[in-house]
Structure formats: structure tokens, C-alpha cells
Amino acid sequence: SYEEINLLYTITGSMNSVNHPKRFVELACNELLQTLPYEWIGVQLRIGDRLPRIGSELVYAGSAPANASGVVHSVANDIESTPIVSNGEDFVANRLGQATIIEPIMSDGNVIGVLVAANKQGDDPEASSVDIKLLSATASQLAIFLENALLYEDLSATFLGTLEALTASIDAKDKYTCGHSQRVALLTAQLAEKAGLDADQVDRFRIAGLVHDIGKIGVPERVLTKKGGLTREEFAEIQKHPEIGAKILKDIPQMEDILGGVLYHHEKYAGGGYPHGISGNNIPMVARMVALADTFDAMSSSRTYRNAMNRDTVLDEMKRVVGSQFDPELAEL
């Protein structure tokens, strides 16, 4: 009873990390392995690609045999609501080891995966009722966590899809900027990854790149699509879009940490940019990255007032303003 309470306490204490399903599953497997005398313990999901960070791979702790993934995947596809307890010579025992338990992970009456404890070690060669109970309790906790993780993933996909639709509608105002926001998002994420940021930060910076120009929704279309140079008044209209974008997004909790990328992506490293004229590291890193991605894509694309530049010309032009417009370290990356 103490082991079960301690195990469940540890697992439930980590259940709020719904954006890291693989990390939680690994924790559950490791905690079980420390409690139960089995060679390895693993989880195999059957939810397709709905949780891309874990996918359909076998996640396990301990020493699993080379064929374990294929065997468990096959069993996971066939298992129903009843656990499989193997204490003898059968398909499961022959391939995964003596005394193997396969517990279905259930959600709304459907099997969404299996929890496996394979090849029991020690003096007692058979799976006990305690082993089965602990696995069953852990499978129930996994089911609750995975349901929440799936809901979180669906909400995140909906949120991101809404942002993509909104930015696409802004880009569509001008045929020359079509796809610009998606490309800046991609480039910003690649730069963040190259800079050694973790996966969560890369995803956040990707979103910052996606919405960096969202304030252009408040700029007159005649200015955005004008052929030829802009008047001073028209350029002043364009310069308002970072602040307009920040005001649009400031009340969305999910955007709080990346608002700087929207507000400051036209600031210059040496100062003199807009809207506030800040410089150096006072410009948030996300904005310094978006600035590079934005400029690179803008110069690489055709606009109403000029044709696209070739790659060498773009890079030469960007090198010319490293230190004045761009962060030298990020520009080098």
C-alpha cells in the first residue's frame, strides 16, 4: 500500500506537464521500474499522430529486447479492455520474457495504449496481484494524463490554426507578401534552434514569427499595396504596425512571452529603429531573431516596388548592416 501511494503521489505530482507527454510517460515507466522487479517497463500508444512529441514509438525504462517494439505494437493493436498476464509459455512470454503483464490504457471505453511490465526478475517468477494492481493504478493515471494532453494538443492546434488563418488573410492583402508570415515563422524557428534554445522556446519563437506583422491589419491597404516609394506620411502609417500588433495580442495569455517579437522586430541593434528606438540586448532576443528572418524573406521575395534579390545579394546586403541593424552573433548563425 505504501509503494502504491508513493508511486501515485510521484506520478500525479507531474501530471500538469501536458505539453510534455513523453517526459511524463518516461517518468511513469521509471517510477514503476524502481517499484516492481521487472527487466523493463514501457508504454505503447495507439492514437496515431495526435501527440507528435511521443508519436507511436515504444517508450520504456530498463533493458528491452530488440524485438520488443514490434511485439508490443502488435499486442497494442489487438488488445481489448482485459489485461494480459503471461506466466508461462505463450506468444508474449516467449518474446518478452517470463511473467509479463500488459495493461490496457483506457479512455471513454477505448484502448488508447498499453502499459507493459516485462520479464519479472528475482526469486518469485510469477506476476503477483500486487504487480497487477500497481500497473492498473498507473494505467489509470496515464489515461487521465493522456486525455488532458490530447485536449491540450487539440486546443493548441486550434489556436495555431486560427493564428495562421489570420496572418494568411493579412498576407493575402498583397499578392507579393503571400506566405511571408509562414516563412518568417519557419526561419525564426530554425534560427532559434541553431542558437541552442530548447524545443518549447523554438515553438514560441515560431509563433512570434508567424504573428510579427499582425498589426498590418490596421494599416490602410492602399499603403500596403502601393507601387513605388512611400511618402513620409505613408511610411509613418507602416511604422504603426508593431504597436498595433502588440495591442491586438496583449490580452491573449498565450502570447505574453512573445509580444516583444511583435513590438520590437523593427528596432535596430545600434538604435534608431522603431517604434521605441531601443538598442542592443534591450531588444528581446525573439525580436532580434524575427528581424533577421523578416529581412531575409522580404529581400528574397518580389515586392510591388522591386524584384526579388538572389541569395548572394541578400546575404551581402545583410552582412553590410550587421552590428548596426542586426545582432552580430545571431547574424552569424
mmCIF file of N, CA, C and O in Angstrom, residues 13 25 68 111 189 199 224 252 255 269:
data_model
loop_
_atom_site.group_PDB
_atom_site.id
_atom_site.type_symbol
_atom_site.label_atom_id
_atom_site.label_comp_id
_atom_site.label_asym_id
_atom_site.label_seq_id
_atom_site.Cartn_x
_atom_site.Cartn_y
_atom_site.Cartn_z
ATOM 1 N N GLY A 13 1.985 14.187 -9.163
ATOM 2 C CA GLY A 13 2.654 15.472 -8.978
ATOM 3 C C GLY A 13 3.214 16.045 -10.261
ATOM 4 O O GLY A 13 3.555 17.227 -10.329
ATOM 5 N N VAL A 25 5.418 10.159 -19.542
ATOM 6 C CA VAL A 25 5.392 8.709 -19.734
ATOM 7 C C VAL A 25 6.712 8.087 -19.277
ATOM 8 O O VAL A 25 6.728 7.030 -18.628
ATOM 9 N N ALA A 68 11.175 -5.938 -28.922
ATOM 10 C CA ALA A 68 10.082 -5.532 -28.035
ATOM 11 C C ALA A 68 9.087 -4.603 -28.712
ATOM 12 O O ALA A 68 7.870 -4.768 -28.572
ATOM 13 N N VAL A 111 -9.340 1.646 -26.049
ATOM 14 C CA VAL A 111 -7.938 1.432 -25.708
ATOM 15 C C VAL A 111 -7.101 2.452 -26.463
ATOM 16 O O VAL A 111 -7.124 2.504 -27.692
ATOM 17 N N ALA A 189 12.137 29.966 -36.254
ATOM 18 C CA ALA A 189 12.269 28.711 -35.510
ATOM 19 C C ALA A 189 13.612 28.043 -35.807
ATOM 20 O O ALA A 189 14.281 27.527 -34.907
ATOM 21 N N ALA A 199 13.153 23.042 -27.164
ATOM 22 C CA ALA A 199 12.037 22.842 -28.090
ATOM 23 C C ALA A 199 10.860 23.757 -27.778
ATOM 24 O O ALA A 199 10.189 24.256 -28.696
ATOM 25 N N LEU A 224 -0.226 49.549 -48.012
ATOM 26 C CA LEU A 224 0.459 48.243 -48.073
ATOM 27 C C LEU A 224 0.751 47.817 -49.508
ATOM 28 O O LEU A 224 1.769 47.177 -49.780
ATOM 29 N N ILE A 252 -4.131 38.254 -24.851
ATOM 30 C CA ILE A 252 -4.145 36.804 -25.035
ATOM 31 C C ILE A 252 -3.031 36.213 -24.174
ATOM 32 O O ILE A 252 -1.843 36.446 -24.450
ATOM 33 N N MET A 255 0.206 34.677 -25.525
ATOM 34 C CA MET A 255 1.109 35.491 -26.328
ATOM 35 C C MET A 255 2.035 36.366 -25.488
ATOM 36 O O MET A 255 2.930 37.022 -26.013
ATOM 37 N N TYR A 269 19.871 47.113 -33.923
ATOM 38 C CA TYR A 269 20.795 46.717 -32.868
ATOM 39 C C TYR A 269 21.579 47.922 -32.330
ATOM 40 O O TYR A 269 21.867 48.002 -31.132
#
